[in-house]
Amino acid sequence: MKKIEAIIKPFKLDDVKEALNAMGIKGMTLSEVKGYGRQKGHKEIYRGAEYVVDFIPKVKLELIVEAEQVEAVVECIRQAALTGKIGDGKIFVLPVEDVIRVRTGEKGKDAI
Amino acid sequence: MKKIEAIIKPFKLDDVKEALNAMGIKGMTLSEVKGYGRQKGHKEIYRGAEYVVDFIPKVKLELIVEAEQVEAVVECIRQAALTGKIGDGKIFVLPVEDVIRVRTGEKGKDAI
Amino acid sequence: MKKIEAIIKPFKLDDVKEALNAMGIKGMTLSEVKGYGRQKGHKEIYRGAEYVVDFIPKVKLELIVEAEQVEAVVECIRQAALTGKIGDGKIFVLPVEDVIRVRTGEKGKDAI
Amino acid sequence: MNNTGDTAFILASAGLVLLMTPGLALFYGGMVRSKNVLGTFMQSLIMISVISIEWVLLGYTMSFGPDIQGLIGDLSWLGLHAVGSAPSQTYATTIPQNAFMIYQCMFAIITPALITGAFAERVRFAPFVIFALLWSILVYNPVCHWIWGSGGWLAARGVLDFAGGLVVHLTSGAAALAAVLVIGPRRGFGKQSFMPHNLPMTVIGTGLLWFGWFGFNGGSALAANGIAATAFVSTHLAGMAGMAVWSLVEWLHRGKPTTLGAASGAVAGLATVTPAAGFVGPMSAIAIGIIAGLLCYTAVSLKSRIGLDDSLDVVGIHGVGGVIGTICLGVFACKDINPAGADGLLFGNPVFFGGQIFGVIVVGAYAFVVSWLLLKIINAVMGLRVSAEDEVTGLDLSEHSETAYS
Amino acid sequence: MNNTGDTAFILASAGLVLLMTPGLALFYGGMVRSKNVLGTFMQSLIMISVISIEWVLLGYTMSFGPDIQGLIGDLSWLGLHAVGSAPSQTYATTIPQNAFMIYQCMFAIITPALITGAFAERVRFAPFVIFALLWSILVYNPVCHWIWGSGGWLAARGVLDFAGGLVVHLTSGAAALAAVLVIGPRRGFGKQSFMPHNLPMTVIGTGLLWFGWFGFNGGSALAANGIAATAFVSTHLAGMAGMAVWSLVEWLHRGKPTTLGAASGAVAGLATVTPAAGFVGPMSAIAIGIIAGLLCYTAVSLKSRIGLDDSLDVVGIHGVGGVIGTICLGVFACKDINPAGADGLLFGNPVFFGGQIFGVIVVGAYAFVVSWLLLKIINAVMGLRVSAEDEVTGLDLSEHSETAYS
Amino acid sequence: MNNTGDTAFILASAGLVLLMTPGLALFYGGMVRSKNVLGTFMQSLIMISVISIEWVLLGYTMSFGPDIQGLIGDLSWLGLHAVGSAPSQTYATTIPQNAFMIYQCMFAIITPALITGAFAERVRFAPFVIFALLWSILVYNPVCHWIWGSGGWLAARGVLDFAGGLVVHLTSGAAALAAVLVIGPRRGFGKQSFMPHNLPMTVIGTGLLWFGWFGFNGGSALAANGIAATAFVSTHLAGMAGMAVWSLVEWLHRGKPTTLGAASGAVAGLATVTPAAGFVGPMSAIAIGIIAGLLCYTAVSLKSRIGLDDSLDVVGIHGVGGVIGTICLGVFACKDINPAGADGLLFGNPVFFGGQIFGVIVVGAYAFVVSWLLLKIINAVMGLRVSAEDEVTGLDLSEHSETAYS
Ligand SMILES: Nc1ncnc2c1ncn2[C@@H]1O[C@H](COP(=O)(O)OP(=O)(O)O)[C@@H](O)[C@H]1O
Ligand SMILES: Nc1ncnc2c1ncn2[C@@H]1O[C@H](COP(=O)(O)OP(=O)(O)O)[C@@H](O)[C@H]1O
Ligand SMILES: Nc1ncnc2c1ncn2[C@@H]1O[C@H](COP(=O)(O)OP(=O)(O)O)[C@@H](O)[C@H]1O
């Protein structure tokens, strides 16, 4: 099993969620994060002075999937999250050693 | 060392924290996340129209523990977080290569 | 490639960010988390009663870096986040199997 | 001669009506997404500047200046010429004329602000300001003169509007409908759901609106007398009835009474009783509140069906409220309550009832057509909508370079 | 004959007292957890509908209608029959009677809303509404008549209550105590700590409450005269003294003065001076505020000891405040300040002092017993508490299908 | 004899001015970081206690008591001795003297609260309270007597200040400048940016301030007459003009009009017209608002250059506003508007104009010097600033052991 972490633009969340559902991915966890990278931050004005806020709101998706699904899921997220503009985000793939479902105690694949 | 990520129901946090303390786990990091899975989302009403909000508030616990503790910690969390209802959550175990304590620079076990 | 997760004191964020920039690290993701550990929580008063809030606000930095950079980056973060007081935080190093840039589909090093 | 009690009452009322504009900003601001809350605020707040300046220079004399053919006031009071602290001979003769002038100014301010709920989260600031200014001159001032100006032609035909069912709520509601048609829905409308980002903010706004409405309707008696008390009572009773009914209907229809429903019903009841407040008895006011709750809830529910994105339900609440309130006045008005008023259908006077319906048609049609043309022209000239990207980013950053919360 | 100044003053005061109900919603709402803020709001807001309708139909005549045996008003003013804009011969004879009626209505609204703080975060909406309605009929209206109704038996025995120490604060405080006993603590009470989710919201509420209290106490003079000014001054001074003392005591006791402490002390001072406001001089008002700060802080601190979950301290602040305020009036009242009042213990009149204590006992006992029975019955019939699961989910979602912030 | 209309008006105005203090707390609180919002609130709220007690015991008689050499009031009204509900022979002769006393109390409360914006996010609570108390006694009371006390020497020299340009805004602005110099900037000033944590909160505060300002300026007529109406109108027009101009200038200068800019401009306009409100006509009021928007925007922009951390721009808005407002009064004052006033430069009276400038210099210098000395002494004795660590933690936790949001 692998853990996929995807950092995407917030307004793309619904599309990504739908795309994942379409391919049968029914579980994920997400959190609001701030991103820093190539994408330039936005200007803010405060009483006639200008400031640049360079941490940009992003959404982080975390999903555990079976090894063989990784390719497909990554591509699915990429397609759905794509705008082609700087700041579209990144997808990371990490190894997972075990997964346990709290409710049943099931482990591994069955727990996903 | 391993990283344990547990996604649990928010109101179970106190129980889990106490259970972990009881077994001598003194360090952890948590964050508010939103979960999506088997558990059905809740209905919201907005000016006479109904919407289903399918991202459910969850709490994510992250703890680094020594390899030999993993079993025990996972079970401890599972017991404390258990309600038996859908949505109780998941526990993931990930490999960790190194841990550093900022304050002292200690590495590995000593840094936990 | 490795994933570095650093849990630091919020007011140190700017210093850490600058230090990382200085060494050419241009990408990172951060989130607000709550920490629990050796550092004692703060006292709060509510209508003449006292409570101890033992989850302390922290900032979690996540960066993907190339294997050879890990040492340097970890040290850089440690220096910048250091106050010498309890609660300075921890740095974790995790293995990463792959990284994909959403915008271009680039993989591995090029995607960072 | 100025009467101290009346003067105190109208100045206090003017303050209350001014407070309704920030109140409205909060009421609306709580319902939008957090990326648009400041942009939504600004569309209401800036009316205080834009319309006040228009009012003192031009609007007051257009609305209340010496009558021309029943259509409009002449320009003899341009820039408040001759409008001082001596009482007017025509209006509110027991208080300083400048008190009357500023009290009326507050009505002119909030009316275009009401419209903004219809096109929330997607309109550029600059063209909106221009629209509001022209709309106030071309729609608000004339209609105000027709009904409240001495010699106004609708007033002459016996049309009554105590505190603004036609002048304020129907004009803004009709403009809102035009705006929805011209501007179109928000990106993702129908697909996504746009949930309120801060309902407590909306509740604070509702509280301030209700409080202010006592000045809006009570003050419209233009003196601290029995009529003011009657209007105050009607206002409260219709508001509470609207809140009760909307909550109840939603409870039956959807299984739960909601906070936003209670707030919406209250505003529906308060808006609907506005034209009738000083002309009807307490039981009639309750009836009006009940009707308001029922019909506005229905209107708002239907809206989603026909796929119009009247984002914060200006048509469904203020438009519908203005119409049914004015017609209800034609039914429930009673001379025993206010001799200066009229008897309605219930008291055997179909003529007055007909006149009210006539008023609704004339004002509704006029406001809709002029608003529609104005919006079309401005849209053609400078474009009303923000870019797709800016709409995604939100008005706060794209139009005002600010973030509400950090 | 209606006096314009008095009419303006009472209408403004009625508006201010209405504003206190959303103010209270904010004061309470800020102290609960974010999952219960809307449910907490709704329990206050819906009172505006439920009690207003009850008041105009039944409550006003029960409270102020022609007296029967000193116990209750008869039904001759049912549905506001004969209550118009002419002044009453009995009450507030210089203003329209409907102004007096609506002013009193606002008191009837906020009183049951005060109770809700005691059982915050755990009660179902439907049974609460039924309780509030019956409570208003069986507790508020009679007590109101006994003390403020012409011919009321407690008034006849010389018991004084300027603006509601007994009628508003003690009745709600006693009901709150009954509710705490009948309903029991929140899940996890004692184990978890329930910290306020939004103290700025509580501060906004405090500001609106203080502002509204000027109408609550000042307006109770029922005319814009010297007594109104005296009541206004007492109100402000007791509020500021309560705030000072609570902050100070907390500072000494816990090491820091808190914002919530300042707000709580202010409300304690304002509530406590309510029965005395128009009958005492400024230095007495300060003394009352100091006593309020000391005793309410003590009461609230003790509460936690005896393990009662009076969640937002209604007993400790309004109950205790109502009791000590009424008794303090028995001490500090002075005919030089208000000839229509009485002389208190300090001015050599133990009889009046005794009467005040008698009033406290009678009203406290009556309100507690009837409230307790009502709650027991309603609990048996339909269950007052939400399910364990709903309590965990929070009232906003479980009772109203809404989320406050998103 | 008490006039009911005037009494109603002044009591309502007193309530409005009290409301400005929580309004200010919100206005300031929204601009600080979330870890300091409660600390910022407390610095304003506690003034209600500290200054009210000072005022009734000492301040009122120092300010308005029988004059000594034009410099100060004697102590014959100590502890409100002989200040009852009978009208004063000297001040506001148509209302109860205690109404006048409490109305003036509200001014004394908000003035030191205004200063707190200058040293937001870094000052300890205890030394601040001591500073505010002494400042009120040594700065506010004397200056108040010089200008508003009968026999005050500046008044005798013909200096006019309708509602507090000198007494309120310049004294607090000058004190703010002293505080910035003595206390120094926040940690990280210049390096970090300190963005407002909650702009909607600031907007709510602005709405309440505007609303309250009608009582602040309108009520300063001390009767519900034509002058009150004139002051009310001037207040509104200057506020709206200030808002318009600030927004516009920011739009041109920075590319966007901001919500905070609109709010700041409104407050600038309202503060600047304060000394002139009852003495000038509507077009002059608009001119004053425009000047206010331009100069305050400039002042605030320059500030950042010279690296002074006047955190929430008290100097730039209230200080500058008080100065230019008082001078503008010297230009625009007109006896046709208010016979009790004067003619300004525009109406051919350079003497009066000179007198106003003299007033500005005297009051500005006096307030600055005394404030500077007071701060230096208190700082030496007990230290004004929180520790570096506490500043990082934030005032809410370090000074009040509370968290605003959870
Ligand atoms: N090295 C990194 N480690 C962790 N997160 C990163 C890294 N680089 C970028 N990110 C995340 O990806 C987001 C998008 O990256 P950015 O460089 O702005 O655009 P793009 O991915 O299109 O090149 C950033 O906002 C940040 O959240
Ligand atoms: N494949 C997954 N990857 C990441 N998180 C998941 C995954 N499946 C479930 N989760 C998380 O676990 C939570 C509970 O899962 P759910 O399927 O709702 O109930 P249960 O775990 O009892 O079957 C979800 O809300 C989500 O946060
Ligand atoms: N075993 C752990 N797993 C995950 N996070 C931890 C662990 N121990 C500590 N932390 C995080 O590191 C932060 C600092 O740790 P703490 O023990 O308080 O101080 P120090 O790191 O200086 O010993 C904690 O607040 C928590 O967020």
PDB file of C-alpha atoms and ligand atoms in Angstrom, chain A residues 3-4 25-30 62-65 99-104 106 111-112, chain B residues 7-9 33-40 54-58 84-92, ligand 2:
ATOM      1  CA  LYS A   3       0.135   6.949   0.670  1.00  0.00           C
ATOM      2  CA  ILE A   4      -0.571   9.619  -1.899  1.00  0.00           C
ATOM      3  CA  ILE A  25     -11.828   5.760  -4.719  1.00  0.00           C
ATOM      4  CA  LYS A  26     -14.174   6.230  -1.823  1.00  0.00           C
ATOM      5  CA  GLY A  27     -11.912   7.286   0.997  1.00  0.00           C
ATOM      6  CA  MET A  28      -9.647  10.248   1.558  1.00  0.00           C
ATOM      7  CA  THR A  29      -8.634  12.822   4.142  1.00  0.00           C
ATOM      8  CA  LEU A  30      -8.017  16.454   3.402  1.00  0.00           C
ATOM      9  CA  GLU A  62      -4.149  12.238   1.680  1.00  0.00           C
ATOM     10  CA  LEU A  63      -5.184   8.840   0.399  1.00  0.00           C
ATOM     11  CA  ILE A  64      -4.019   5.363   1.063  1.00  0.00           C
ATOM     12  CA  VAL A  65      -4.298   3.143  -1.978  1.00  0.00           C
ATOM     13  CA  VAL A  99      -3.275   0.313   7.722  1.00  0.00           C
ATOM     14  CA  ILE A 100      -5.787  -0.451  10.458  1.00  0.00           C
ATOM     15  CA  ARG A 101      -9.496   0.322  10.455  1.00  0.00           C
ATOM     16  CA  VAL A 102     -10.448   1.473  13.909  1.00  0.00           C
ATOM     17  CA  ARG A 103     -14.018   0.188  13.755  1.00  0.00           C
ATOM     18  CA  THR A 104     -13.180  -3.416  12.843  1.00  0.00           C
ATOM     19  CA  GLU A 106      -9.102  -5.034   9.910  1.00  0.00           C
ATOM     20  CA  ALA A 111      -8.823  -1.644   5.985  1.00  0.00           C
ATOM     21  CA  ILE A 112      -8.697   0.837   3.154  1.00  0.00           C
TER      22      ILE A 112
ATOM     23  CA  ILE B   7      -7.638   9.720  11.851  1.00  0.00           C
ATOM     24  CA  ILE B   8     -10.304   9.706  14.552  1.00  0.00           C
ATOM     25  CA  LYS B   9     -13.607  11.271  15.546  1.00  0.00           C
ATOM     26  CA  VAL B  33      -8.810  17.511   8.959  1.00  0.00           C
ATOM     27  CA  LYS B  34     -11.860  16.648   6.932  1.00  0.00           C
ATOM     28  CA  GLY B  35     -12.655  13.069   6.117  1.00  0.00           C
ATOM     29  CA  TYR B  36     -14.406  11.406   3.272  1.00  0.00           C
ATOM     30  CA  GLY B  37     -15.329   7.740   3.236  1.00  0.00           C
ATOM     31  CA  ARG B  38     -18.080   5.277   3.989  1.00  0.00           C
ATOM     32  CA  GLN B  39     -19.584   7.439   6.678  1.00  0.00           C
ATOM     33  CA  LYS B  40     -22.376   9.461   5.150  1.00  0.00           C
ATOM     34  CA  ASP B  54     -19.893  14.987   2.699  1.00  0.00           C
ATOM     35  CA  PHE B  55     -16.603  16.062   4.215  1.00  0.00           C
ATOM     36  CA  ILE B  56     -16.753  15.212   7.893  1.00  0.00           C
ATOM     37  CA  PRO B  57     -14.614  16.858  10.582  1.00  0.00           C
ATOM     38  CA  LYS B  58     -11.939  14.498  11.906  1.00  0.00           C
ATOM     39  CA  GLY B  84     -18.153   0.742  16.639  1.00  0.00           C
ATOM     40  CA  LYS B  85     -19.947   3.074  14.265  1.00  0.00           C
ATOM     41  CA  ILE B  86     -18.955   3.780  10.692  1.00  0.00           C
ATOM     42  CA  GLY B  87     -16.474   6.624  10.556  1.00  0.00           C
ATOM     43  CA  ASP B  88     -14.354   5.635  13.514  1.00  0.00           C
ATOM     44  CA  GLY B  89     -11.382   6.179  11.296  1.00  0.00           C
ATOM     45  CA  LYS B  90      -8.097   4.691  10.260  1.00  0.00           C
ATOM     46  CA  ILE B  91      -4.584   4.273  11.551  1.00  0.00           C
ATOM     47  CA  PHE B  92      -1.628   4.332   9.179  1.00  0.00           C
TER      48      PHE B  92
HETATM   49  N1  LIG G   2      -8.277   5.399   1.697  1.00  0.00           N
HETATM   50  C1  LIG G   2      -8.210   6.347   2.604  1.00  0.00           C
HETATM   51  N2  LIG G   2      -7.159   7.194   2.639  1.00  0.00           N
HETATM   52  C2  LIG G   2      -7.066   8.161   3.558  1.00  0.00           C
HETATM   53  N3  LIG G   2      -7.984   8.372   4.505  1.00  0.00           N
HETATM   54  C3  LIG G   2      -9.074   7.563   4.521  1.00  0.00           C
HETATM   55  C4  LIG G   2      -9.242   6.537   3.582  1.00  0.00           C
HETATM   56  N4  LIG G   2     -10.420   5.922   3.852  1.00  0.00           N
HETATM   57  C5  LIG G   2     -10.957   6.535   4.918  1.00  0.00           C
HETATM   58  N5  LIG G   2     -10.159   7.532   5.328  1.00  0.00           N
HETATM   59  C6  LIG G   2     -10.388   8.403   6.494  1.00  0.00           C
HETATM   60  O1  LIG G   2     -11.000   7.631   7.522  1.00  0.00           O
HETATM   61  C7  LIG G   2     -12.218   8.214   7.909  1.00  0.00           C
HETATM   62  C8  LIG G   2     -13.220   7.135   8.271  1.00  0.00           C
HETATM   63  O2  LIG G   2     -13.408   6.283   7.180  1.00  0.00           O
HETATM   64  P1  LIG G   2     -14.880   5.726   6.858  1.00  0.00           P
HETATM   65  O3  LIG G   2     -14.793   4.891   5.616  1.00  0.00           O
HETATM   66  O4  LIG G   2     -15.827   6.876   6.853  1.00  0.00           O
HETATM   67  O5  LIG G   2     -15.278   4.839   8.104  1.00  0.00           O
HETATM   68  P2  LIG G   2     -14.589   3.496   8.561  1.00  0.00           P
HETATM   69  O6  LIG G   2     -13.134   3.787   8.733  1.00  0.00           O
HETATM   70  O7  LIG G   2     -15.295   3.190   9.854  1.00  0.00           O
HETATM   71  O8  LIG G   2     -14.849   2.481   7.468  1.00  0.00           O
HETATM   72  C9  LIG G   2     -12.638   9.040   6.709  1.00  0.00           C
HETATM   73  O9  LIG G   2     -13.467  10.126   7.123  1.00  0.00           O
HETATM   74  C10 LIG G   2     -11.322   9.525   6.164  1.00  0.00           C
HETATM   75  O10 LIG G   2     -10.878  10.668   6.879  1.00  0.00           O
END
